[in-house]
Coordinates of C-alpha atoms in Angstrom, one line a residue:
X135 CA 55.1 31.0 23.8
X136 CA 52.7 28.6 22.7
X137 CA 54.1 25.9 20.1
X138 CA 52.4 24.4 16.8
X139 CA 51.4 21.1 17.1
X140 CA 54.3 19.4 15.4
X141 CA 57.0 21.7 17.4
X142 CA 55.3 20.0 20.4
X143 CA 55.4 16.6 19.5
X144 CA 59.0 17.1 18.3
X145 CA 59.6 18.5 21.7
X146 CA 57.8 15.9 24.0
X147 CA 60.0 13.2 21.8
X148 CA 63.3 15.2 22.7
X149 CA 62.4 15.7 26.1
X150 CA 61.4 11.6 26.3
X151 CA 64.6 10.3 24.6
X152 CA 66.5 12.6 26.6
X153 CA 64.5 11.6 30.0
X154 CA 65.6 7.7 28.8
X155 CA 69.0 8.3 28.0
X156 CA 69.6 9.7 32.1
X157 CA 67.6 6.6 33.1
X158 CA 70.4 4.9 31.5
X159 CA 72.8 6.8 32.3
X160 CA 72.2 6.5 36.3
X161 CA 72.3 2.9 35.8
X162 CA 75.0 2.8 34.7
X163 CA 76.7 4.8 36.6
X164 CA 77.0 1.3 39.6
X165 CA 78.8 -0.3 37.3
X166 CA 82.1 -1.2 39.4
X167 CA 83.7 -3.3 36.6
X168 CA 87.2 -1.8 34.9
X169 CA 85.5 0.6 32.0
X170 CA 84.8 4.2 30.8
X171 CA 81.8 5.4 30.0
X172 CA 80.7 8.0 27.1
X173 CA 77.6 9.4 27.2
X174 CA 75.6 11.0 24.0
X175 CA 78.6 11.3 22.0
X176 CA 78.0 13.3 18.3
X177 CA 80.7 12.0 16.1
X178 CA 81.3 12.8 12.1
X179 CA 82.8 9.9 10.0
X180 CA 83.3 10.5 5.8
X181 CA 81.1 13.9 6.3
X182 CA 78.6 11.5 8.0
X183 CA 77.3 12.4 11.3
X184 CA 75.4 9.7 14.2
X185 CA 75.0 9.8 17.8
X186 CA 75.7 6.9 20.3
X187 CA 73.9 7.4 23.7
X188 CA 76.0 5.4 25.4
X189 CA 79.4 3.9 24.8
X190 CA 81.1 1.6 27.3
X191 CA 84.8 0.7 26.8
X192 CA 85.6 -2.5 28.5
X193 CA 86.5 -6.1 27.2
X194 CA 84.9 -4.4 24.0
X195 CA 83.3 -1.7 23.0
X196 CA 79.4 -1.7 24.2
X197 CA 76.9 0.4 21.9
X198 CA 73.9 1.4 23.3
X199 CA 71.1 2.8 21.5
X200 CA 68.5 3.9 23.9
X201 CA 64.7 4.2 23.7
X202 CA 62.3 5.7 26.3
X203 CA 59.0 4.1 24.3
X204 CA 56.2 3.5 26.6
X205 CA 53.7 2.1 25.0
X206 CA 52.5 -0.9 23.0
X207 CA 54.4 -2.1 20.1
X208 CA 54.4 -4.6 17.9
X209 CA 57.0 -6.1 16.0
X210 CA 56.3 -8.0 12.2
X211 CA 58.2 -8.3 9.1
X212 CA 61.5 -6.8 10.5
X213 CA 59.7 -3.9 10.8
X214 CA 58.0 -1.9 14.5
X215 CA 54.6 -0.4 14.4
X216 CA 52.6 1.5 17.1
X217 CA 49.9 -0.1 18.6
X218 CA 47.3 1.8 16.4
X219 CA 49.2 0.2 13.2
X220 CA 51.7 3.2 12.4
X221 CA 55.0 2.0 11.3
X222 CA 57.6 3.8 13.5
X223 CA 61.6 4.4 12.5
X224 CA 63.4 0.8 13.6
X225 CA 65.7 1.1 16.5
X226 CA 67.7 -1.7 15.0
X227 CA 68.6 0.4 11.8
X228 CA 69.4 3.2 13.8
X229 CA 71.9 0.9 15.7
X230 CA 73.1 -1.1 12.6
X231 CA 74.0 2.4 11.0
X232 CA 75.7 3.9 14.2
X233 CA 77.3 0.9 14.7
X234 CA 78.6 0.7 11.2
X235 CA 80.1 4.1 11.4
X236 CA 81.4 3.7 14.4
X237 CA 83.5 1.3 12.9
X238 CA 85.0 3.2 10.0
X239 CA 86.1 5.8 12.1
X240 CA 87.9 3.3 14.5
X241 CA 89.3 2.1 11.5
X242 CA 90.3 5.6 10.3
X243 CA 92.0 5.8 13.3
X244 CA 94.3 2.7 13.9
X245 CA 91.6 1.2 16.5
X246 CA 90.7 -2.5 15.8
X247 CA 88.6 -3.4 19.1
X248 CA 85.9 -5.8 18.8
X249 CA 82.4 -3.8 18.9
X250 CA 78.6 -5.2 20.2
X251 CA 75.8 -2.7 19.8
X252 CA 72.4 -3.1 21.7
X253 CA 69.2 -1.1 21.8
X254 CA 67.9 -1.0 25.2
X255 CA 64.1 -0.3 26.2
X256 CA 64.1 2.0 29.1
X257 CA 60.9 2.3 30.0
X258 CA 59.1 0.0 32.1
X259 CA 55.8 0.2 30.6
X260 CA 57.2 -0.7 26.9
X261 CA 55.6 -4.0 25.2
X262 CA 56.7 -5.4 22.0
X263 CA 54.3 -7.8 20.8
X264 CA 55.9 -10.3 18.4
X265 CA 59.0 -9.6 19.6
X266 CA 62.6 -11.3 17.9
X267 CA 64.4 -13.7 19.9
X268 CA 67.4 -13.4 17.7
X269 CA 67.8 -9.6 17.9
X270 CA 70.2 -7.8 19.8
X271 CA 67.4 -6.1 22.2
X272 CA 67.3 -5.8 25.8
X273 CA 64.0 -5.2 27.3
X274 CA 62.6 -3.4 30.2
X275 CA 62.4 -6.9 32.6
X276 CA 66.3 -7.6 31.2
X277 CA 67.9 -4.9 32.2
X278 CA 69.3 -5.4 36.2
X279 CA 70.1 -8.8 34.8
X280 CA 72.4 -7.4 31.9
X281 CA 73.5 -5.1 33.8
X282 CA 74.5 -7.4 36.5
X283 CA 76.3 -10.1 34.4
X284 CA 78.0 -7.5 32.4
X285 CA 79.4 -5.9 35.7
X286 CA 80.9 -9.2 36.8
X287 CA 82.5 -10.5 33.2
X288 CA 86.1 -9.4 34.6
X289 CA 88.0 -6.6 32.4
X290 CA 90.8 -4.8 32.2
X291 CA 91.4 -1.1 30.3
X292 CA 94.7 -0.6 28.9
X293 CA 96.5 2.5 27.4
X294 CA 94.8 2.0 24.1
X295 CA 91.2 2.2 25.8
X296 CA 92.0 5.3 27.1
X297 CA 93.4 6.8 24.1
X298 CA 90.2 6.1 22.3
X299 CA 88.1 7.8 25.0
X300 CA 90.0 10.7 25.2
X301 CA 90.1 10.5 21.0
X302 CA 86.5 10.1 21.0
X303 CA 85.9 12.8 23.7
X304 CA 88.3 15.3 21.5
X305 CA 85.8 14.4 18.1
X306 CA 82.8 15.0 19.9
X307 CA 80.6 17.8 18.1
X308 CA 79.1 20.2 20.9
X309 CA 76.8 21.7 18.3
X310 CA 74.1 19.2 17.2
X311 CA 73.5 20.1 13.4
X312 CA 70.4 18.5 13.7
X313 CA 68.9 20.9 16.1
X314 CA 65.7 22.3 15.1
X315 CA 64.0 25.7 17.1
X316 CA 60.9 27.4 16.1
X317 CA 61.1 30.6 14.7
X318 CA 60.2 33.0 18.0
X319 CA 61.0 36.8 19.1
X320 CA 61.5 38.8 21.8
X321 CA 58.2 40.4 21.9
X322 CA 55.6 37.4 21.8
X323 CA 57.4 35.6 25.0
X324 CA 56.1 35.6 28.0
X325 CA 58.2 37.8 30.5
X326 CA 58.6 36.9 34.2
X327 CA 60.6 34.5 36.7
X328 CA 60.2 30.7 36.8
X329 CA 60.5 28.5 39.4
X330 CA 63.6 26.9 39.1
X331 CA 62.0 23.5 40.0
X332 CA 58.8 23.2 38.2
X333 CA 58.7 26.2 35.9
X334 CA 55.8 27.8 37.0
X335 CA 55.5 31.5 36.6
X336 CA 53.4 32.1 39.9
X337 CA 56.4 33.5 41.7
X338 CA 56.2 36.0 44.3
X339 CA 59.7 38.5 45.4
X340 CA 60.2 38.6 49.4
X341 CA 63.3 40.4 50.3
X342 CA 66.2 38.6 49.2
X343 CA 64.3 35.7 48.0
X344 CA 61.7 34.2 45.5
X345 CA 58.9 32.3 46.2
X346 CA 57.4 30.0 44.0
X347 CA 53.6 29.7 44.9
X348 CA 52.6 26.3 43.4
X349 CA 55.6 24.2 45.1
X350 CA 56.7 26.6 47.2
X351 CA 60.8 26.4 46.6
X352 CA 62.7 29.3 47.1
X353 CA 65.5 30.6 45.2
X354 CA 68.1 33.7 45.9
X355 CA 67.3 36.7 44.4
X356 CA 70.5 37.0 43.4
X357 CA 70.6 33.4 41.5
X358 CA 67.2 34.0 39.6
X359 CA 68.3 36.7 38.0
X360 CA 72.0 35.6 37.0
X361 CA 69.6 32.5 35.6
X362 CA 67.6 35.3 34.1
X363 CA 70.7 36.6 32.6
X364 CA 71.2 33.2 31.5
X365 CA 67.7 32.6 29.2
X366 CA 68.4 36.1 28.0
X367 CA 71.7 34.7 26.4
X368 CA 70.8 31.6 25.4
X369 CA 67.4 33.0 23.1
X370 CA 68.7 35.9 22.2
X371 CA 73.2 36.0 21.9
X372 CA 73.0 39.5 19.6
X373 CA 71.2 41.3 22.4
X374 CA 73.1 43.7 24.6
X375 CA 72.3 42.5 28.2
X376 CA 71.3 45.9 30.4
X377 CA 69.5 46.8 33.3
X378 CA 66.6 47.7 31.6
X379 CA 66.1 44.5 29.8
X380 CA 66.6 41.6 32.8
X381 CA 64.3 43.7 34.8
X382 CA 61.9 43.6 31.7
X383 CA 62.7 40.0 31.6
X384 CA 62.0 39.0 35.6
X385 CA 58.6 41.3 36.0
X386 CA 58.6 40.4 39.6
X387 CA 62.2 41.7 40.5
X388 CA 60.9 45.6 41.0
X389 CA 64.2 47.3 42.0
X390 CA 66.1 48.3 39.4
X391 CA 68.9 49.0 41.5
X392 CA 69.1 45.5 43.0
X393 CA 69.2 44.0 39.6
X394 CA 72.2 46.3 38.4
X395 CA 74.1 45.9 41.8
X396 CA 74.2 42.1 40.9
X397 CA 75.2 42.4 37.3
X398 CA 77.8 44.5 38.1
X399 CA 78.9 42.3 40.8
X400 CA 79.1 39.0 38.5
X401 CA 79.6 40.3 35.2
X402 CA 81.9 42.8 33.5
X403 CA 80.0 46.7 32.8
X404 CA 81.0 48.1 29.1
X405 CA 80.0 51.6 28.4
X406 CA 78.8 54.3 30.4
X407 CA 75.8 55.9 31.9
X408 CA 72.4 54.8 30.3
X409 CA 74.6 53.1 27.8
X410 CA 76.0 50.2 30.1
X411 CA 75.7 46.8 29.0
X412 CA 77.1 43.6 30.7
X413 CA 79.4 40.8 29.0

């Protein structure tokens, strides 16, 4: 479907912070130092909920607040603007007020580990003009450097450290409350296959296989449509999957029969005759 203006930009900004946070996160990932790593944790604290993109457990615990910016920025009066002079919400609140939390609920919980939060600048193409040398920011050309002294200051985890990941990993909310979809139905989607890489809809069925035309990948029949199956749930839980809607769904998928040979093969048939569904 099509989305209003403001459910695109609030899109493009989920899909960017969530681009930055795996930039991160693959960083990261070579640390070789003694530590655990937490990535995009939701926690609730006094009915209050914040996110940490990242949370290292070493020597102490390491708050990161990520940002995937990638423009010019200038900072003035403890406070960031855009380059066209539009005051933007501070990463250094947002990481003063995660951080803060962060602490009460160690605190709730018997933990009393020392704590130093960071917001990192992803993005190589970020500038802050004015920016604080007395702020606890790491920018784009800092990062291998951080990352590089922090992976040699020698640490070692105890059994507390690991009792507060796996406390932290049991708290963790699966179901953002601040999730915001547009209102959409069932009729005004567009119907058909993507590509599994690029999303194009330009897919062609040969045999056993999909084609994508634009990059060319091809995908098992059989995977599309469990995929298919997938969407279906996802957009729309109170619908009864059948054979009749996936092959509405896929378009290019034009044997009914192949379509509910596979459901019946990965999923579980209720009912009987035309009135078969699939759980």
């Amino acid at each position: 479907m099509n989305l209003a203006e403001n459910d695109k930009k609030y899109f493009l900004n989920l899909k960017r912070g969530f681009e930055g946070e795996v930039m991160f996160d693959l960083l990261t990932e070579k640390l070789q130092c003694d530590c655990l790593i937490l990535n995009d944790l939701l926690l609730k604290v006094n009915n209050t909920t914040f996110q940490i993109d990242t949370l290292i457990i070493k020597d102490k615990l390491h708050v990161f607040e990520v940002k995937n910016y990638n423009s010019d920025y200038y900072f003035e009066d403890d406070k960031f603007y855009s380059k066209s002079g539009n005051e933007i919400l501070n990463p250094l609140d947002q990481l003063k007020r995660a951080e803060s939390l962060f602490h009460q609920l160690l605190l709730k919980h018997g933990f009393h580990f020392p704590t130093e939060a960071k917001v990192v600048f992803i993005n190589p193409e970020f500038t802050l003009y004015q920016a604080p040398k007395n702020k606890p920011i790491i920018y784009p050309t800092q990062l291998n450097s951080f990352l590089g002294n922090f992976d040699s200051t020698p640490s070692k985890l105890n059994s507390k450290h690991k009792q507060l990941a796996e406390l932290l990993v049991s708290l963790h909310i699966t179901k953002s409350p601040f999730t915001q979809v547009p209102i959409y139905n069932y009729d005004q989607l567009k119907k058909g296959n993507t590509c599994k890489v690029c999303n194009s809809f330009f897919i062609t069925a040969e045999g056993k296989k999909l084609v994508c035309d634009d990059c060319g990948c091809q995908e098992d029949l059989e995977s599309a449509v469990l995929r298919s199956v997938k969407e279906l749930k996802l957009l729309f839980p109170m619908k009864k999957i059948t054979t009749n809607l996936v092959y509405e769904w896929c378009i290019v998928i034009e044997s009914r029969t192949k379509i509910s040979k596979i459901l019946k093969k990965h999923l579980d048939a209720k009912g009987y005759g035309q009135w078969t569904y699939y759980e």
